[in-house]
């Protein structure tokens, strides 16, 4: 079974952190990411740009309307994603718990949402 992991953060909380604290936090991520990848179960891992660079495409009047910015109003934003393949729900939870957003950054509102996937086109 494949699972999509969405790594969330709270932009307001993250922006309120001192730059040195952000640097100290972010510097811990690469070794944790590498530990997760070393399991051989990570199919995709990515960090996303700031929401100001996002685009939204929606059908409107038979045409695709394109607009700037995130598509929802939310206190939390997706800052990264990963796709893992696991043999069980328990294994998926164990793997997702290795992600930096599940371990660090409480002060920045970090967290992970793990979603089983019905369809995957690799």
N, CA, C and O atoms as CSV, one atom per row, in Angstrom:
chain,resi,resn,atom,element,x,y,z
A,1,UNK,N,N,0.850,-1.174,0.000
A,1,UNK,CA,C,0.000,0.000,0.000
A,1,UNK,C,C,0.894,1.236,0.000
A,1,UNK,O,O,1.920,1.280,0.680
A,2,UNK,N,N,0.489,2.227,-0.769
A,2,UNK,CA,C,1.218,3.486,-0.820
A,2,UNK,C,C,0.480,4.532,0.013
A,2,UNK,O,O,-0.748,4.533,0.095
A,3,UNK,N,N,1.252,5.411,0.622
A,3,UNK,CA,C,0.707,6.453,1.486
A,3,UNK,C,C,1.320,7.795,1.092
A,3,UNK,O,O,2.513,7.890,0.800
A,4,UNK,N,N,0.486,8.817,1.091
A,4,UNK,CA,C,0.936,10.182,0.882
A,4,UNK,C,C,1.106,10.837,2.242
A,4,UNK,O,O,0.183,10.847,3.057
A,5,UNK,N,N,2.267,11.374,2.479
A,5,UNK,CA,C,2.512,12.136,3.699
A,5,UNK,C,C,2.581,13.604,3.359
A,5,UNK,O,O,3.360,14.011,2.498
A,6,UNK,N,N,1.774,14.399,4.026
A,6,UNK,CA,C,1.795,15.849,3.845
A,6,UNK,C,C,2.398,16.465,5.097
A,6,UNK,O,O,1.897,16.264,6.203
A,7,UNK,N,N,3.463,17.207,4.915
A,7,UNK,CA,C,4.148,17.861,6.035
A,7,UNK,C,C,3.640,19.294,6.131
A,7,UNK,O,O,3.835,20.091,5.213
A,8,UNK,N,N,2.994,19.614,7.236
A,8,UNK,CA,C,2.385,20.927,7.437
A,8,UNK,C,C,3.242,21.819,8.320
A,8,UNK,O,O,4.071,21.349,9.099
A,9,UNK,N,N,3.016,23.117,8.175
A,9,UNK,CA,C,3.601,24.099,9.079
A,9,UNK,C,C,2.644,25.271,9.204
A,9,UNK,O,O,1.738,25.430,8.385
A,10,UNK,N,N,2.842,26.087,10.220
A,10,UNK,CA,C,2.036,27.285,10.416
A,10,UNK,C,C,2.912,28.476,10.054
A,10,UNK,O,O,3.837,28.792,10.801
A,11,UNK,N,N,2.653,29.150,8.929
A,11,UNK,CA,C,3.520,30.244,8.487
A,11,UNK,C,C,3.672,31.371,9.517
A,11,UNK,O,O,4.754,31.942,9.654
A,12,UNK,N,N,2.599,31.687,10.233
A,12,UNK,CA,C,2.690,32.761,11.230
A,12,UNK,C,C,3.618,32.369,12.372
A,12,UNK,O,O,4.451,33.170,12.796
A,13,UNK,N,N,3.483,31.157,12.867
A,13,UNK,CA,C,4.348,30.694,13.949
A,13,UNK,C,C,5.797,30.588,13.471
A,13,UNK,O,O,6.727,30.960,14.187
A,14,UNK,N,N,5.970,30.083,12.268
A,14,UNK,CA,C,7.319,29.918,11.722
A,14,UNK,C,C,7.986,31.282,11.543
A,14,UNK,O,O,9.168,31.438,11.852
A,15,UNK,N,N,7.238,32.266,11.045
A,15,UNK,CA,C,7.776,33.620,10.840
A,15,UNK,C,C,8.128,34.300,12.158
A,15,UNK,O,O,9.000,35.168,12.197
A,16,UNK,N,N,7.453,33.908,13.239
A,16,UNK,CA,C,7.711,34.515,14.546
A,16,UNK,C,C,8.982,33.968,15.200
A,16,UNK,O,O,9.461,34.533,16.183
A,17,UNK,N,N,9.522,32.890,14.671
A,17,UNK,CA,C,10.730,32.297,15.246
A,17,UNK,C,C,11.956,33.144,14.909
A,17,UNK,O,O,12.026,33.739,13.833
A,18,UNK,N,N,12.903,33.197,15.812
A,18,UNK,CA,C,14.162,33.903,15.571
A,18,UNK,C,C,14.917,33.198,14.446
A,18,UNK,O,O,14.891,31.971,14.363
A,19,UNK,N,N,15.592,33.960,13.578
A,19,UNK,CA,C,16.326,33.340,12.463
A,19,UNK,C,C,17.303,32.249,12.909
A,19,UNK,O,O,17.443,31.232,12.230
A,20,UNK,N,N,17.973,32.450,14.036
A,20,UNK,CA,C,18.915,31.435,14.524
A,20,UNK,C,C,18.178,30.152,14.917
A,20,UNK,O,O,18.696,29.051,14.732
A,21,UNK,N,N,16.972,30.299,15.458
A,21,UNK,CA,C,16.176,29.128,15.826
A,21,UNK,C,C,15.702,28.385,14.587
A,21,UNK,O,O,15.678,27.154,14.567
A,22,UNK,N,N,15.326,29.128,13.557
A,22,UNK,CA,C,14.916,28.503,12.292
A,22,UNK,C,C,16.089,27.732,11.702
A,22,UNK,O,O,15.937,26.586,11.279
A,23,UNK,N,N,17.256,28.362,11.674
A,23,UNK,CA,C,18.458,27.717,11.129
A,23,UNK,C,C,18.789,26.441,11.903
A,23,UNK,O,O,19.097,25.411,11.304
A,24,UNK,N,N,18.727,26.511,13.229
A,24,UNK,CA,C,19.018,25.340,14.057
A,24,UNK,C,C,18.020,24.222,13.794
A,24,UNK,O,O,18.393,23.049,13.752
A,25,UNK,N,N,16.763,24.579,13.620
A,25,UNK,CA,C,15.715,23.595,13.357
A,25,UNK,C,C,15.899,22.959,11.985
A,25,UNK,O,O,15.917,21.734,11.859
A,26,UNK,N,N,16.035,23.784,10.970
A,26,UNK,CA,C,16.134,23.300,9.593
A,26,UNK,C,C,17.403,22.474,9.386
A,26,UNK,O,O,17.401,21.544,8.579
A,27,UNK,N,N,18.473,22.789,10.090
A,27,UNK,CA,C,19.726,22.039,9.929
A,27,UNK,C,C,19.596,20.593,10.412
A,27,UNK,O,O,20.409,19.746,10.042
A,28,UNK,N,N,18.603,20.308,11.219
A,28,UNK,CA,C,18.378,18.945,11.697
A,28,UNK,C,C,17.629,18.074,10.685
A,28,UNK,O,O,17.583,16.852,10.822
A,29,UNK,N,N,17.047,18.709,9.676
A,29,UNK,CA,C,16.200,17.971,8.732
A,29,UNK,C,C,16.958,17.030,7.793
A,29,UNK,O,O,16.531,15.886,7.642
A,30,UNK,N,N,18.063,17.444,7.151
A,30,UNK,CA,C,18.710,16.524,6.196
A,30,UNK,C,C,19.090,15.167,6.765
A,30,UNK,O,O,18.849,14.160,6.100
A,31,UNK,N,N,19.682,15.078,7.980
A,31,UNK,CA,C,19.992,13.737,8.476
A,31,UNK,C,C,18.739,12.892,8.749
A,31,UNK,O,O,18.759,11.675,8.563
A,32,UNK,N,N,17.655,13.535,9.188
A,32,UNK,CA,C,16.407,12.795,9.424
A,32,UNK,C,C,15.800,12.335,8.103
A,32,UNK,O,O,15.311,11.210,7.995
A,33,UNK,N,N,15.833,13.216,7.092
A,33,UNK,CA,C,15.339,12.836,5.766
A,33,UNK,C,C,16.134,11.645,5.227
A,33,UNK,O,O,15.560,10.710,4.668
A,34,UNK,N,N,17.449,11.684,5.396
A,34,UNK,CA,C,18.299,10.605,4.892
A,34,UNK,C,C,18.010,9.291,5.614
A,34,UNK,O,O,18.009,8.233,4.985
A,35,UNK,N,N,17.767,9.341,6.907
A,35,UNK,CA,C,17.430,8.135,7.667
A,35,UNK,C,C,16.130,7.524,7.138
A,35,UNK,O,O,16.012,6.305,7.016
A,36,UNK,N,N,15.167,8.379,6.830
A,36,UNK,CA,C,13.894,7.903,6.291
A,36,UNK,C,C,14.094,7.288,4.901
A,36,UNK,O,O,13.546,6.226,4.606
A,37,UNK,N,N,14.882,7.958,4.048
A,37,UNK,CA,C,15.137,7.438,2.698
A,37,UNK,C,C,15.911,6.122,2.742
A,37,UNK,O,O,15.725,5.263,1.880
A,38,UNK,N,N,16.769,5.964,3.733
A,38,UNK,CA,C,17.587,4.753,3.839
A,38,UNK,C,C,16.753,3.496,4.069
A,38,UNK,O,O,17.259,2.386,3.904
A,39,UNK,N,N,15.492,3.650,4.447
A,39,UNK,CA,C,14.622,2.481,4.624
A,39,UNK,C,C,14.309,1.811,3.293
A,39,UNK,O,O,13.910,0.647,3.260
A,40,UNK,N,N,14.491,2.545,2.188
A,40,UNK,CA,C,14.152,2.016,0.873
A,40,UNK,C,C,12.668,2.046,0.572
A,40,UNK,O,O,12.234,1.542,-0.464
A,41,UNK,N,N,11.883,2.632,1.465
A,41,UNK,CA,C,10.429,2.663,1.314
A,41,UNK,C,C,9.908,4.013,0.811
A,41,UNK,O,O,8.711,4.157,0.565
A,42,UNK,N,N,10.789,4.995,0.659
A,42,UNK,CA,C,10.376,6.332,0.224
A,42,UNK,C,C,10.440,6.392,-1.301
A,42,UNK,O,O,11.513,6.237,-1.885
A,43,UNK,N,N,9.307,6.613,-1.939
A,43,UNK,CA,C,9.245,6.681,-3.399
A,43,UNK,C,C,9.454,8.104,-3.902
A,43,UNK,O,O,10.044,8.317,-4.962
A,44,UNK,N,N,8.964,9.081,-3.130
A,44,UNK,CA,C,9.057,10.496,-3.489
A,44,UNK,C,C,9.195,11.298,-2.203
A,44,UNK,O,O,8.553,10.989,-1.199
A,45,UNK,N,N,10.027,12.321,-2.236
A,45,UNK,CA,C,10.115,13.268,-1.123
A,45,UNK,C,C,10.399,14.638,-1.714
A,45,UNK,O,O,11.240,14.770,-2.603
A,46,UNK,N,N,9.697,15.668,-1.221
A,46,UNK,CA,C,9.864,17.008,-1.781
A,46,UNK,C,C,9.523,18.066,-0.753
A,46,UNK,O,O,8.677,17.866,0.118
A,47,UNK,N,N,10.202,19.201,-0.875
A,47,UNK,CA,C,9.840,20.407,-0.133
A,47,UNK,C,C,9.176,21.354,-1.119
A,47,UNK,O,O,9.528,21.378,-2.298
A,48,UNK,N,N,8.229,22.124,-0.645
A,48,UNK,CA,C,7.485,23.028,-1.509
A,48,UNK,C,C,7.929,24.469,-1.292
A,48,UNK,O,O,8.458,24.815,-0.236
A,49,UNK,N,N,7.705,25.307,-2.308
A,49,UNK,CA,C,8.039,26.721,-2.208
A,49,UNK,C,C,7.022,27.441,-1.323
A,49,UNK,O,O,6.042,26.854,-0.865
A,50,UNK,N,N,7.279,28.702,-1.103
A,50,UNK,CA,C,6.362,29.540,-0.332
A,50,UNK,C,C,5.024,29.662,-1.071
A,50,UNK,O,O,5.007,29.671,-2.302
A,51,UNK,N,N,3.912,29.755,-0.348
A,51,UNK,CA,C,2.595,29.846,-0.981
A,51,UNK,C,C,2.452,31.010,-1.968
A,51,UNK,O,O,1.644,30.926,-2.894
A,52,UNK,N,N,3.206,32.079,-1.794
A,52,UNK,CA,C,3.108,33.215,-2.719
A,52,UNK,C,C,3.450,32.820,-4.152
A,52,UNK,O,O,3.079,33.524,-5.091
A,53,UNK,N,N,4.155,31.699,-4.332
A,53,UNK,CA,C,4.545,31.234,-5.657
A,53,UNK,C,C,3.598,30.189,-6.237
A,53,UNK,O,O,3.797,29.732,-7.362
A,54,UNK,N,N,2.574,29.808,-5.482
A,54,UNK,CA,C,1.656,28.772,-5.922
A,54,UNK,C,C,0.685,29.306,-6.968
A,54,UNK,O,O,0.464,30.513,-7.065
A,55,UNK,N,N,0.112,28.403,-7.745
A,55,UNK,CA,C,-0.920,28.723,-8.724
A,55,UNK,C,C,-2.075,27.752,-8.537
A,55,UNK,O,O,-1.874,26.606,-8.134
A,56,UNK,N,N,-3.269,28.209,-8.827
A,56,UNK,CA,C,-4.455,27.378,-8.702
A,56,UNK,C,C,-5.158,27.317,-10.049
A,56,UNK,O,O,-5.346,28.345,-10.698
A,57,UNK,N,N,-5.543,26.129,-10.470
A,57,UNK,CA,C,-6.289,25.943,-11.709
A,57,UNK,C,C,-7.653,25.368,-11.344
A,57,UNK,O,O,-7.743,24.349,-10.660
A,58,UNK,N,N,-8.719,26.033,-11.807
A,58,UNK,CA,C,-10.088,25.578,-11.524
A,58,UNK,C,C,-10.930,25.702,-12.789
A,58,UNK,O,O,-10.757,26.635,-13.574
A,59,UNK,N,N,-11.850,24.742,-12.979
A,59,UNK,CA,C,-12.758,24.878,-14.114
A,59,UNK,C,C,-13.802,25.952,-13.820
A,59,UNK,O,O,-14.439,25.940,-12.766
A,60,UNK,N,N,-13.969,26.869,-14.752
A,60,UNK,CA,C,-14.964,27.937,-14.628
A,60,UNK,C,C,-15.535,28.243,-16.009
A,60,UNK,O,O,-14.804,28.656,-16.909
A,61,UNK,N,N,-16.831,28.044,-16.175
A,61,UNK,CA,C,-17.486,28.354,-17.446
A,61,UNK,C,C,-16.919,27.580,-18.619
A,61,UNK,O,O,-16.824,28.116,-19.723
A,62,UNK,N,N,-16.544,26.337,-18.403
A,62,UNK,CA,C,-16.025,25.514,-19.492
A,62,UNK,C,C,-14.562,25.758,-19.812
A,62,UNK,O,O,-14.029,25.152,-20.741
A,63,UNK,N,N,-13.899,26.632,-19.061
A,63,UNK,CA,C,-12.488,26.925,-19.301
A,63,UNK,C,C,-11.724,26.775,-17.984
A,63,UNK,O,O,-12.304,26.762,-16.898
A,64,UNK,N,N,-10.430,26.666,-18.122
A,64,UNK,CA,C,-9.586,26.585,-16.939
A,64,UNK,C,C,-9.185,27.990,-16.524
A,64,UNK,O,O,-8.575,28.730,-17.297
A,65,UNK,N,N,-9.534,28.349,-15.295
A,65,UNK,CA,C,-9.150,29.649,-14.745
A,65,UNK,C,C,-7.907,29.439,-13.878
A,65,UNK,O,O,-7.870,28.539,-13.039
A,66,UNK,N,N,-6.902,30.271,-14.088
A,66,UNK,CA,C,-5.652,30.185,-13.344
A,66,UNK,C,C,-5.535,31.410,-12.464
A,66,UNK,O,O,-5.714,32.538,-12.924
A,67,UNK,N,N,-5.232,31.184,-11.182
A,67,UNK,CA,C,-5.031,32.304,-10.270
A,67,UNK,C,C,-3.792,32.041,-9.426
A,67,UNK,O,O,-3.311,30.911,-9.339
A,68,UNK,N,N,-3.288,33.092,-8.811
A,68,UNK,CA,C,-2.104,32.988,-7.969
A,68,UNK,C,C,-2.499,32.608,-6.555
A,68,UNK,O,O,-3.631,32.821,-6.121
A,69,UNK,N,N,-1.538,32.045,-5.856
A,69,UNK,CA,C,-1.694,31.824,-4.428
A,69,UNK,C,C,-2.323,30.505,-4.077
A,69,UNK,O,O,-2.794,29.771,-4.946
A,70,UNK,N,N,-2.328,30.206,-2.784
A,70,UNK,CA,C,-2.904,28.937,-2.333
A,70,UNK,C,C,-4.410,28.906,-2.568
A,70,UNK,O,O,-5.066,29.945,-2.636
A,71,UNK,N,N,-4.929,27.719,-2.687
A,71,UNK,CA,C,-6.341,27.542,-3.030
A,71,UNK,C,C,-7.263,27.577,-1.833
A,71,UNK,O,O,-8.481,27.633,-2.005
A,72,UNK,N,N,-6.727,27.546,-0.625
A,72,UNK,CA,C,-7.586,27.576,0.546
A,72,UNK,C,C,-7.053,28.568,1.564
A,72,UNK,O,O,-5.859,28.867,1.601
A,73,UNK,N,N,-7.948,29.065,2.377
A,73,UNK,CA,C,-7.548,29.879,3.518
A,73,UNK,C,C,-7.315,28.921,4.664
A,73,UNK,O,O,-8.199,28.140,5.015
A,74,UNK,N,N,-6.143,28.974,5.244
A,74,UNK,CA,C,-5.811,28.020,6.279
A,74,UNK,C,C,-4.709,28.563,7.162
A,74,UNK,O,O,-3.871,29.343,6.710
A,75,UNK,N,N,-4.706,28.158,8.413
A,75,UNK,CA,C,-3.608,28.516,9.298
A,75,UNK,C,C,-2.399,27.639,9.030
A,75,UNK,O,O,-1.261,28.055,9.249
A,76,UNK,N,N,-2.643,26.428,8.558
A,76,UNK,CA,C,-1.559,25.514,8.234
A,76,UNK,C,C,-1.409,25.414,6.726
A,76,UNK,O,O,-2.393,25.449,5.987
A,77,UNK,N,N,-0.163,25.289,6.277
A,77,UNK,CA,C,0.130,25.142,4.852
A,77,UNK,C,C,0.966,23.884,4.668
A,77,UNK,O,O,1.709,23.486,5.565
A,78,UNK,N,N,0.842,23.263,3.507
A,78,UNK,CA,C,1.680,22.118,3.178
A,78,UNK,C,C,3.049,22.654,2.785
A,78,UNK,O,O,3.163,23.473,1.873
A,79,UNK,N,N,4.077,22.195,3.466
A,79,UNK,CA,C,5.442,22.624,3.171
A,79,UNK,C,C,6.262,21.544,2.506
A,79,UNK,O,O,7.340,21.818,1.978
A,80,UNK,N,N,5.769,20.324,2.524
A,80,UNK,CA,C,6.482,19.220,1.905
A,80,UNK,C,C,5.572,18.021,1.767
A,80,UNK,O,O,4.469,17.987,2.313
A,81,UNK,N,N,6.051,17.042,1.028
A,81,UNK,CA,C,5.274,15.831,0.839
A,81,UNK,C,C,6.210,14.657,0.646
A,81,UNK,O,O,7.375,14.827,0.289
A,82,UNK,N,N,5.695,13.479,0.881
A,82,UNK,CA,C,6.436,12.261,0.592
A,82,UNK,C,C,5.445,11.155,0.288
A,82,UNK,O,O,4.296,11.188,0.728
A,83,UNK,N,N,5.909,10.177,-0.470
A,83,UNK,CA,C,5.125,8.988,-0.761
A,83,UNK,C,C,5.961,7.793,-0.316
A,83,UNK,O,O,7.119,7.642,-0.706
A,84,UNK,N,N,5.351,6.956,0.502
A,84,UNK,CA,C,6.029,5.761,0.971
A,84,UNK,C,C,5.229,4.534,0.574
A,84,UNK,O,O,4.025,4.609,0.329
A,85,UNK,N,N,5.916,3.404,0.517
A,85,UNK,CA,C,5.257,2.129,0.281
A,85,UNK,C,C,5.483,1.289,1.528
A,85,UNK,O,O,6.620,1.076,1.950
A,86,UNK,N,N,4.399,0.819,2.107
A,86,UNK,CA,C,4.489,0.064,3.350
A,86,UNK,C,C,3.650,-1.200,3.254
A,86,UNK,O,O,2.658,-1.250,2.526
A,87,UNK,N,N,4.053,-2.203,3.986
A,87,UNK,CA,C,3.340,-3.478,3.994
A,87,UNK,C,C,2.134,-3.476,4.925
A,87,UNK,O,O,1.270,-4.348,4.833
A,88,UNK,N,N,2.080,-2.485,5.829
A,88,UNK,CA,C,0.969,-2.408,6.768
A,88,UNK,C,C,0.788,-0.966,7.230
A,88,UNK,O,O,1.661,-0.121,7.030
A,89,UNK,N,N,-0.335,-0.704,7.839
A,89,UNK,CA,C,-0.613,0.620,8.404
A,89,UNK,C,C,0.422,0.952,9.472
A,89,UNK,O,O,0.902,2.083,9.556
A,90,UNK,N,N,0.756,-0.036,10.278
A,90,UNK,CA,C,1.726,0.171,11.357
A,90,UNK,C,C,3.092,0.557,10.798
A,90,UNK,O,O,3.760,1.442,11.333
A,91,UNK,N,N,3.506,-0.114,9.713
A,91,UNK,CA,C,4.786,0.231,9.097
A,91,UNK,C,C,4.731,1.637,8.522
A,91,UNK,O,O,5.692,2.396,8.645
A,92,UNK,N,N,3.614,1.990,7.894
A,92,UNK,CA,C,3.466,3.339,7.337
A,92,UNK,C,C,3.582,4.393,8.438
A,92,UNK,O,O,4.240,5.417,8.254
A,93,UNK,N,N,2.948,4.145,9.569
A,93,UNK,CA,C,3.032,5.092,10.689
A,93,UNK,C,C,4.460,5.176,11.225
A,93,UNK,O,O,4.934,6.264,11.551
A,94,UNK,N,N,5.141,4.049,11.317
A,94,UNK,CA,C,6.521,4.045,11.800
A,94,UNK,C,C,7.424,4.845,10.863
A,94,UNK,O,O,8.271,5.614,11.317
A,95,UNK,N,N,7.240,4.661,9.551
A,95,UNK,CA,C,8.046,5.392,8.572
A,95,UNK,C,C,7.736,6.883,8.601
A,95,UNK,O,O,8.648,7.710,8.601
A,96,UNK,N,N,6.448,7.229,8.625
A,96,UNK,CA,C,6.056,8.645,8.643
A,96,UNK,C,C,6.547,9.343,9.900
A,96,UNK,O,O,6.842,10.538,9.869
A,97,UNK,N,N,6.638,8.619,10.998
A,97,UNK,CA,C,7.116,9.200,12.256
A,97,UNK,C,C,8.591,9.567,12.192
A,97,UNK,O,O,9.086,10.268,13.075
A,98,UNK,N,N,9.307,9.107,11.162
A,98,UNK,CA,C,10.716,9.456,10.989
A,98,UNK,C,C,10.879,10.824,10.327
A,98,UNK,O,O,11.961,11.408,10.386
A,99,UNK,N,N,9.828,11.341,9.700
A,99,UNK,CA,C,9.910,12.611,8.971
A,99,UNK,C,C,10.169,13.750,9.949
A,99,UNK,O,O,9.615,13.754,11.048
A,100,UNK,N,N,11.008,14.723,9.566
A,100,UNK,CA,C,11.298,15.855,10.456
A,100,UNK,C,C,10.056,16.571,10.982
A,100,UNK,O,O,10.039,17.005,12.134
A,101,UNK,N,N,9.028,16.700,10.166
A,101,UNK,CA,C,7.823,17.415,10.606
A,101,UNK,C,C,7.058,16.655,11.678
A,101,UNK,O,O,6.225,17.238,12.372
A,102,UNK,N,N,7.331,15.353,11.824
A,102,UNK,CA,C,6.697,14.561,12.875
A,102,UNK,C,C,7.527,14.560,14.158
A,102,UNK,O,O,7.038,14.176,15.221
A,103,UNK,N,N,8.782,14.990,14.050
A,103,UNK,CA,C,9.695,14.940,15.187
A,103,UNK,C,C,10.066,16.313,15.742
A,103,UNK,O,O,10.261,16.467,16.948
A,104,UNK,N,N,10.161,17.291,14.877
A,104,UNK,CA,C,10.702,18.603,15.231
A,104,UNK,C,C,9.687,19.706,14.968
A,104,UNK,O,O,8.610,19.453,14.428
A,105,UNK,N,N,10.029,20.913,15.348
A,105,UNK,CA,C,9.312,22.095,14.906
A,105,UNK,C,C,7.962,22.341,15.517
A,105,UNK,O,O,7.101,22.964,14.896
A,106,UNK,N,N,7.763,21.864,16.722
A,106,UNK,CA,C,6.482,22.115,17.380
A,106,UNK,C,C,6.189,23.614,17.434
A,106,UNK,O,O,5.046,24.035,17.256
A,107,UNK,N,N,7.234,24.420,17.681
A,107,UNK,CA,C,7.036,25.866,17.769
A,107,UNK,C,C,6.652,26.493,16.430
A,107,UNK,O,O,6.118,27.602,16.399
A,108,UNK,N,N,6.919,25.797,15.328
A,108,UNK,CA,C,6.529,26.281,14.005
A,108,UNK,C,C,5.241,25.664,13.500
A,108,UNK,O,O,4.848,25.878,12.353
A,109,UNK,N,N,4.583,24.896,14.361
A,109,UNK,CA,C,3.324,24.278,13.974
A,109,UNK,C,C,3.484,23.112,13.021
A,109,UNK,O,O,2.566,22.816,12.256
A,110,UNK,N,N,4.631,22.438,13.047
A,110,UNK,CA,C,4.867,21.323,12.138
A,110,UNK,C,C,4.028,20.114,12.503
A,110,UNK,O,O,3.690,19.910,13.669
A,111,UNK,N,N,3.697,19.321,11.508
A,111,UNK,CA,C,2.966,18.086,11.696
A,111,UNK,C,C,2.886,17.329,10.385
A,111,UNK,O,O,3.176,17.889,9.327
A,112,UNK,N,N,2.501,16.075,10.440
A,112,UNK,CA,C,2.373,15.239,9.243
A,112,UNK,C,C,0.982,14.634,9.210
A,112,UNK,O,O,0.475,14.157,10.225
A,113,UNK,N,N,0.378,14.659,8.048
A,113,UNK,CA,C,-0.880,13.962,7.803
A,113,UNK,C,C,-0.554,12.801,6.873
A,113,UNK,O,O,0.068,13.003,5.830
A,114,UNK,N,N,-0.962,11.596,7.232
A,114,UNK,CA,C,-0.669,10.406,6.450
A,114,UNK,C,C,-1.959,9.879,5.835
A,114,UNK,O,O,-2.920,9.589,6.547
A,115,UNK,N,N,-1.977,9.757,4.510
A,115,UNK,CA,C,-3.184,9.422,3.764
A,115,UNK,C,C,-2.945,8.191,2.882
A,115,UNK,O,O,-2.077,8.224,2.010
A,116,UNK,N,N,-3.702,7.107,3.093
A,116,UNK,CA,C,-3.582,5.953,2.182
A,116,UNK,C,C,-4.002,6.368,0.770
A,116,UNK,O,O,-4.941,7.146,0.600
A,117,UNK,N,N,-3.311,5.850,-0.229
A,117,UNK,CA,C,-3.596,6.204,-1.618
A,117,UNK,C,C,-4.355,5.075,-2.297
A,117,UNK,O,O,-3.986,3.906,-2.180
A,118,UNK,N,N,-5.413,5.433,-3.004
A,118,UNK,CA,C,-6.175,4.461,-3.787
A,118,UNK,C,C,-5.538,4.217,-5.149
A,118,UNK,O,O,-5.672,3.135,-5.721
A,119,UNK,N,N,-4.849,5.224,-5.662
A,119,UNK,CA,C,-4.303,5.146,-7.021
A,119,UNK,C,C,-2.947,5.836,-7.029
A,119,UNK,O,O,-2.773,6.882,-6.403
A,120,UNK,N,N,-1.991,5.251,-7.735
A,120,UNK,CA,C,-0.653,5.841,-7.855
A,120,UNK,C,C,-0.154,5.542,-9.262
A,120,UNK,O,O,-0.126,4.386,-9.685
A,121,UNK,N,N,0.239,6.583,-9.980
A,121,UNK,CA,C,0.791,6.439,-11.324
A,121,UNK,C,C,2.242,6.883,-11.228
A,121,UNK,O,O,2.529,8.079,-11.187
A,122,UNK,N,N,3.142,5.932,-11.193
A,122,UNK,CA,C,4.561,6.225,-10.994
A,122,UNK,C,C,5.306,6.388,-12.282
A,122,UNK,O,O,6.511,6.638,-12.270
